[in-house]
PDB file of C-alpha atoms in Angstrom:
ATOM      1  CA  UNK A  27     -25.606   7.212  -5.346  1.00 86.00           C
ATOM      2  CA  UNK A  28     -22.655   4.750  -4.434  1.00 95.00           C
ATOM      3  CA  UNK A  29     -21.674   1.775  -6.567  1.00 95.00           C
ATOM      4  CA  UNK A  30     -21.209  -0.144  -2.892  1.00 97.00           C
ATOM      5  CA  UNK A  31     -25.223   0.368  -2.641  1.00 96.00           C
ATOM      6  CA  UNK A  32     -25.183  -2.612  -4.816  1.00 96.00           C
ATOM      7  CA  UNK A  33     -23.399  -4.974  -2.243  1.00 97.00           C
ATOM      8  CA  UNK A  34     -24.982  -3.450   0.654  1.00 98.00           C
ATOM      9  CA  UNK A  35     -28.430  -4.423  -0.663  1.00 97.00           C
ATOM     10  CA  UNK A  36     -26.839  -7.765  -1.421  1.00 97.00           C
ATOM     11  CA  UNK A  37     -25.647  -7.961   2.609  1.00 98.00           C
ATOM     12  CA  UNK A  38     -28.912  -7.151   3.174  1.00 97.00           C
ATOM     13  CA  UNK A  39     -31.231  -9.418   1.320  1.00 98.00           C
ATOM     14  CA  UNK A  40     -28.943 -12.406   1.108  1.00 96.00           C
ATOM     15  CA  UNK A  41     -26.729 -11.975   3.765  1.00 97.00           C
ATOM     16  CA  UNK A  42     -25.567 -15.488   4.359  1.00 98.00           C
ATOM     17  CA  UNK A  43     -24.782 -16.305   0.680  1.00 98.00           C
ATOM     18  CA  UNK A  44     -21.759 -16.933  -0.951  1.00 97.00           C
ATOM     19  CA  UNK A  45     -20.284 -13.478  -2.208  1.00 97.00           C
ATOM     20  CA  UNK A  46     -16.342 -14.588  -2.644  1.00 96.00           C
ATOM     21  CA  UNK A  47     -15.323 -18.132  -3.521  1.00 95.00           C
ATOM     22  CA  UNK A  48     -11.877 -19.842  -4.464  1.00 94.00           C
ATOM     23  CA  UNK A  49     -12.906 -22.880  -6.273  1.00 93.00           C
ATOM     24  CA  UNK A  50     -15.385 -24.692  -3.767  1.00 95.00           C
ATOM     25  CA  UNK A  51     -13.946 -22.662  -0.638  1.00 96.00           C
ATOM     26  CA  UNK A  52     -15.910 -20.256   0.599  1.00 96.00           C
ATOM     27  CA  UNK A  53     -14.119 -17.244   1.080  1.00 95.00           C
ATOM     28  CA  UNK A  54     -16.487 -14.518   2.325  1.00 97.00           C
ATOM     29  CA  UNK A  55     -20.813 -14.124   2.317  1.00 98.00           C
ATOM     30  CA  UNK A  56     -22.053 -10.990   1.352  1.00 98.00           C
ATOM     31  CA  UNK A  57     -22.444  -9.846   4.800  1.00 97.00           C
ATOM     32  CA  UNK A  58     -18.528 -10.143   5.624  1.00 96.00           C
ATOM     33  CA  UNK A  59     -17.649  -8.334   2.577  1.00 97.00           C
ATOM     34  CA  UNK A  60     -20.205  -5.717   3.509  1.00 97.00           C
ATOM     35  CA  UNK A  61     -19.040  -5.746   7.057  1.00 96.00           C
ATOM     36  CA  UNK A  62     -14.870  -5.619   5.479  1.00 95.00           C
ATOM     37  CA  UNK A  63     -15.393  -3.140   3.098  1.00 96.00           C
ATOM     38  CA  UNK A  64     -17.481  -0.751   6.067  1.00 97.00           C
ATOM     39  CA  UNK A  65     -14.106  -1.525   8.175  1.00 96.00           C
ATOM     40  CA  UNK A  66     -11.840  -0.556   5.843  1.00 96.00           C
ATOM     41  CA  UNK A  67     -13.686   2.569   4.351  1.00 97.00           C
ATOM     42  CA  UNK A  68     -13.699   4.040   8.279  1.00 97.00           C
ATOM     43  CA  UNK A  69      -9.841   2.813   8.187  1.00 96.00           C
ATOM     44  CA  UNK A  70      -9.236   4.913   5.022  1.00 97.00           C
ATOM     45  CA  UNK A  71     -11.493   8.170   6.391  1.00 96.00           C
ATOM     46  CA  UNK A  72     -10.376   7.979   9.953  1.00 95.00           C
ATOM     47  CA  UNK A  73      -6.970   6.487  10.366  1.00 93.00           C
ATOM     48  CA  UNK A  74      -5.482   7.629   6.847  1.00 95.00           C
ATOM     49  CA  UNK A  75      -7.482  11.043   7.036  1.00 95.00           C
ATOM     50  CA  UNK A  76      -8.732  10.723   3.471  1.00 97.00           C
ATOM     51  CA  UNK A  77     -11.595  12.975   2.490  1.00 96.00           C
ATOM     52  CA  UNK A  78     -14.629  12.031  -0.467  1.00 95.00           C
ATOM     53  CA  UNK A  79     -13.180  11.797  -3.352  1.00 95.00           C
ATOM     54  CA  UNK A  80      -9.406  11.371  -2.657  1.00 97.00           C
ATOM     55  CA  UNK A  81      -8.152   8.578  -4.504  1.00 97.00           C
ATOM     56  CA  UNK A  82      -6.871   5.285  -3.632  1.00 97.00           C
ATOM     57  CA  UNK A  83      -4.460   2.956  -5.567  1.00 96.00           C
ATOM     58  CA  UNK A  84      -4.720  -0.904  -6.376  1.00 97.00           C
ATOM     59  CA  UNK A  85      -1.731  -2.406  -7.366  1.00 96.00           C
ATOM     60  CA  UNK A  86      -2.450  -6.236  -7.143  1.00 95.00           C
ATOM     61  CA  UNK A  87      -2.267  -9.498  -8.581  1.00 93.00           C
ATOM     62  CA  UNK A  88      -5.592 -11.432  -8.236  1.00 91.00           C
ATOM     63  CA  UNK A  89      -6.851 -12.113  -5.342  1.00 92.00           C
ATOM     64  CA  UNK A  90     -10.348 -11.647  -3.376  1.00 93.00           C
ATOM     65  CA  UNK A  91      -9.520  -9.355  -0.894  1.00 95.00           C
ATOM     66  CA  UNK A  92      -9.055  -6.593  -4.517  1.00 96.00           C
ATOM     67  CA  UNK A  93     -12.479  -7.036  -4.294  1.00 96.00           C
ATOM     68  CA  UNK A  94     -12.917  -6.240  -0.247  1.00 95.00           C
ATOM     69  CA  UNK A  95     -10.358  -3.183  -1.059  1.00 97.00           C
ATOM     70  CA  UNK A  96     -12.253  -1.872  -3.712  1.00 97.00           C
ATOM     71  CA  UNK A  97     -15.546  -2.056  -2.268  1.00 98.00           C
ATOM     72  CA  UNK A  98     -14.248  -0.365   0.644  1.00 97.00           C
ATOM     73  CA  UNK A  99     -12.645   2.685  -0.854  1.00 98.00           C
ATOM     74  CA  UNK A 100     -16.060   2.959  -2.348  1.00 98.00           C
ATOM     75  CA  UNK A 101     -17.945   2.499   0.830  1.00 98.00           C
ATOM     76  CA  UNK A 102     -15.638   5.323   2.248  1.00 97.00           C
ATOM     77  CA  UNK A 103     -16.432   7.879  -1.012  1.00 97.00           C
ATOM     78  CA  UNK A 104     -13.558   7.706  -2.252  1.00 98.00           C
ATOM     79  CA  UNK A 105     -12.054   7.040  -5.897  1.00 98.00           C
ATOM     80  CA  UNK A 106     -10.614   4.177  -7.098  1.00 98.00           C
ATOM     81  CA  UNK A 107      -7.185   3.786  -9.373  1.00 97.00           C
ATOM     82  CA  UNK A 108      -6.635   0.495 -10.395  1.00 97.00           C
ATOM     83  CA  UNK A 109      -3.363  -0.234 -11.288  1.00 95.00           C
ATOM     84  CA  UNK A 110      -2.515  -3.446 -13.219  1.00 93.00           C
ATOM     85  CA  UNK A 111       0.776  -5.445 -11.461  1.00 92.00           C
ATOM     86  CA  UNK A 112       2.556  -6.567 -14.137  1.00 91.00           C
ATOM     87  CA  UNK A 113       3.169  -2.882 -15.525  1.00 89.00           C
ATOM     88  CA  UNK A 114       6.987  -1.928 -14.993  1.00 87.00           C
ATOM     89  CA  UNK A 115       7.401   0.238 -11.970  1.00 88.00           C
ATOM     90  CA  UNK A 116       8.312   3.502 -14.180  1.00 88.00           C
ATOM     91  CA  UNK A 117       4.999   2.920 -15.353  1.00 90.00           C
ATOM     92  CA  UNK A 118       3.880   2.107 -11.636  1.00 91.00           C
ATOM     93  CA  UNK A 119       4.930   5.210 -10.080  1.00 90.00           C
ATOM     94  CA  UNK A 120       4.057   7.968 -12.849  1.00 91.00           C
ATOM     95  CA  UNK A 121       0.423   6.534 -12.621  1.00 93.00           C
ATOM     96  CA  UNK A 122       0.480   6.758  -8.957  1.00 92.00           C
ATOM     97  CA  UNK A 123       1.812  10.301  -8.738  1.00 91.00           C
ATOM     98  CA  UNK A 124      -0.571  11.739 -11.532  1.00 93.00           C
ATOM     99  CA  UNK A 125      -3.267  10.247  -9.687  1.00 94.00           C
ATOM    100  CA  UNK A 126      -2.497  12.068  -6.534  1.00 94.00           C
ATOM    101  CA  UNK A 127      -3.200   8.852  -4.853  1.00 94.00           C
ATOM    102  CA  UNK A 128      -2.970   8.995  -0.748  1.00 92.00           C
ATOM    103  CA  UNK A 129      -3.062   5.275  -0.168  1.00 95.00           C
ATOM    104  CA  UNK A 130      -1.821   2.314  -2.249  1.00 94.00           C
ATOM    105  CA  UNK A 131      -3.090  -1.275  -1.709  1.00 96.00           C
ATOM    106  CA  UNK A 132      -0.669  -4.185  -2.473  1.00 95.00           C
ATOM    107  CA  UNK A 133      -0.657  -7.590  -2.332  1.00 95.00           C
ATOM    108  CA  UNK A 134       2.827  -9.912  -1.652  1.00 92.00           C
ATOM    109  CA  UNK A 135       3.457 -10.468  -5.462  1.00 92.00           C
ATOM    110  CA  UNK A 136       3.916  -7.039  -5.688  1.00 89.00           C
ATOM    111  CA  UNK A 137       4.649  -5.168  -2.664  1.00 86.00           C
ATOM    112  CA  UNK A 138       8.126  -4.533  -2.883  1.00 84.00           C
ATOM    113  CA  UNK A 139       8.057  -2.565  -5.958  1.00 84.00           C
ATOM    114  CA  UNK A 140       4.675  -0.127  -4.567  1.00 88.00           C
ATOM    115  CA  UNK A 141       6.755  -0.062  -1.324  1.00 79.00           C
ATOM    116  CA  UNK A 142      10.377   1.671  -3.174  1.00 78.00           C
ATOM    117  CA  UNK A 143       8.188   3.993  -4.980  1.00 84.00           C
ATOM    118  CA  UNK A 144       6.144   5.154  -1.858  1.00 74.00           C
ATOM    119  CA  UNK A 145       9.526   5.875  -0.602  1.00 68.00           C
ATOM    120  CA  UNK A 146       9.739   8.739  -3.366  1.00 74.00           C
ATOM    121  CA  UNK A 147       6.122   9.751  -3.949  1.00 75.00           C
ATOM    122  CA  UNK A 148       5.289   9.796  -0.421  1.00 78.00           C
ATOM    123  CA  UNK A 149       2.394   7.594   0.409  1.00 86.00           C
ATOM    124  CA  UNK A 150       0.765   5.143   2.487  1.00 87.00           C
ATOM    125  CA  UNK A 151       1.061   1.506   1.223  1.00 89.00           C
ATOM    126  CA  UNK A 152      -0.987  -1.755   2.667  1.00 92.00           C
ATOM    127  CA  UNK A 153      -0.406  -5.303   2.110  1.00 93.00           C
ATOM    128  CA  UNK A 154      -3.003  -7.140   1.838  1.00 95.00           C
ATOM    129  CA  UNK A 155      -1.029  -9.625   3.076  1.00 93.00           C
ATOM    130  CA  UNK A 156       0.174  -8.537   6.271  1.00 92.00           C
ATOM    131  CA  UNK A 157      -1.593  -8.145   9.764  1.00 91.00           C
ATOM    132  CA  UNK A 158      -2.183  -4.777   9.823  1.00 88.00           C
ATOM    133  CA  UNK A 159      -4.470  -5.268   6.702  1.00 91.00           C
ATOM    134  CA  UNK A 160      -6.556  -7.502   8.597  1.00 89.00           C
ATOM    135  CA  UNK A 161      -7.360  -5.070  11.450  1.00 88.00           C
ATOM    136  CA  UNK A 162      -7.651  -2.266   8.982  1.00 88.00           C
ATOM    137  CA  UNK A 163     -11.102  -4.448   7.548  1.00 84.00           C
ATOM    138  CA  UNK A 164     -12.160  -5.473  11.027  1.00 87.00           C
ATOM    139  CA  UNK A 165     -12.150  -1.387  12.280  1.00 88.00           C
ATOM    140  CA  UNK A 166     -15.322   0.154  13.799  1.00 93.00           C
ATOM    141  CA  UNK A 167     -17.942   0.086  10.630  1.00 94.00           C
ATOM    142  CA  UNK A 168     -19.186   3.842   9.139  1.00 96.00           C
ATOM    143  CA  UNK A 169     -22.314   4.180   6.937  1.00 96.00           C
ATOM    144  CA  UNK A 170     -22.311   4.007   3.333  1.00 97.00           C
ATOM    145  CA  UNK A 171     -21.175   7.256   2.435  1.00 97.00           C
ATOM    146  CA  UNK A 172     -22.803   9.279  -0.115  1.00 95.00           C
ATOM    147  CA  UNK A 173     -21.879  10.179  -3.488  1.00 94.00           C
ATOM    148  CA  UNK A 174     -23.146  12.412  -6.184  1.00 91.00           C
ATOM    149  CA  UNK A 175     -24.158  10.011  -9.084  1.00 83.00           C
ATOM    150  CA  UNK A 176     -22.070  11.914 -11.519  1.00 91.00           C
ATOM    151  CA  UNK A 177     -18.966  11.336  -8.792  1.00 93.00           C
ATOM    152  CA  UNK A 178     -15.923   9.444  -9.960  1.00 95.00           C
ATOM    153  CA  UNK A 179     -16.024   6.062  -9.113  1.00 96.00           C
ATOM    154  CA  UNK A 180     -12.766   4.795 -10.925  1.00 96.00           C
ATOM    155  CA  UNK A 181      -9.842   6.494 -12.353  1.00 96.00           C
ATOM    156  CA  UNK A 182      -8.508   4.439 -14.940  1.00 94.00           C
ATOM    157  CA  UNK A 183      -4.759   4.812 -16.664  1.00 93.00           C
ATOM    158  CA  UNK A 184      -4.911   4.191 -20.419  1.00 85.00           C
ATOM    159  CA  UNK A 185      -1.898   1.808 -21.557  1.00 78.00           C
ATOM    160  CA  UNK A 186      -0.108   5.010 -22.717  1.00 72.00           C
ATOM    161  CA  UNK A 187       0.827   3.201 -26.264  1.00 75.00           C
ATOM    162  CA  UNK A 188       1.311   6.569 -27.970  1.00 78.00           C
ATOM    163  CA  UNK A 189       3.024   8.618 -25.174  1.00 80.00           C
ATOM    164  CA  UNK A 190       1.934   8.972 -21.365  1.00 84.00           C
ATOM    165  CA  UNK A 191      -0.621   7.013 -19.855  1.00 84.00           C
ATOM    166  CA  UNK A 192      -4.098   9.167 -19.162  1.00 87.00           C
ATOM    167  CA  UNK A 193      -6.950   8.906 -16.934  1.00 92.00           C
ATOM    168  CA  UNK A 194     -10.092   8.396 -17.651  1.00 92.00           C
ATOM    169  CA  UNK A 195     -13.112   8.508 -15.102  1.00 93.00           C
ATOM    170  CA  UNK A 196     -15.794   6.358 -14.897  1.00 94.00           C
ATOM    171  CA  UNK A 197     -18.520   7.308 -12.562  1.00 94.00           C
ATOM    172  CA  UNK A 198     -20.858   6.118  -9.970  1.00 92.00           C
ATOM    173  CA  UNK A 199     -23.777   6.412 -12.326  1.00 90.00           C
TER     174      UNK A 199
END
């Protein structure tokens, strides 16, 4: 059981549809955000050497490719920790390092704060704003990898209001 099972049998039986819009625009059918997320998960797996279950951070303002990112890191088997931007980057980096995250996706609004805290934790950070993002989603496409249905899905960061912030797992199931 994988949570991306959902938008592969969307790719699958409506293809062509709409999946990702900005107002009117059309930003991506279900089959492109199949075929992204299946580029990026063999980007996180192969090029990043991430193994199932290794986690993968999301620190971003809104945008659609958060959706493309975490589709893929679910594609790939791995777990998701979504991060929310506007958090300080104290907060920021403590999440980041109890999560044990490898990778850290970014957008613009907020790269430069992710990027001087990678500098101390010591991991990989992608904008998806800059080129190499876009040939990270158009890599060579893997198969949906498979996941127990009690695997973790998410990893969540309470908002810490009485002392540290603490995960919380939601899973595929």
């Amino acid at each position: 059981m994988n949570i991306a099972q959902l938008l592969l049998a969307a790719a699958r039986a409506k293809g062509e549809r709409p999946a990702l819009c900005i107002g009117p625009e059309v930003v991506a059918t279900y089959a492109d955000l199949a075929a992204s997320a299946a580029g990026l998960a063999a980007a996180l797996r192969g090029r990043f050497g991430l193994q199932a279950g290794d986690r993968v951070g999301i620190v971003m303002t809104n945008t659609p490719a958060y959706l493309e990112v975490l589709f893929g890191i679910w594609w790939g088997g791995l777990v998701a920790v979504p991060i929310n931007a506007r958090l300080h980057a104290r907060e920021v980096s403590y999440i980041l390092a109890s999560a044990g995250t490898k990778v850290c996706f970014t957008n613009k609004e907020v790269e430069s704060v992710v990027g001087s805290i990678a500098v101390e934790r010591d991991f990989a950070v992608v904008s998806v704003d800059s080129p190499d993002y876009a040939r990270l989603a158009a890599h060579d496409p893997i198969a949906l990898q498979r996941v127990e249905a009690g695997g973790a899905g998410w990893l969540f960061y309470t908002s810490g209001t009485t002392g540290r912030p603490k995960g919380a797992t939601l899973t595929h199931r």
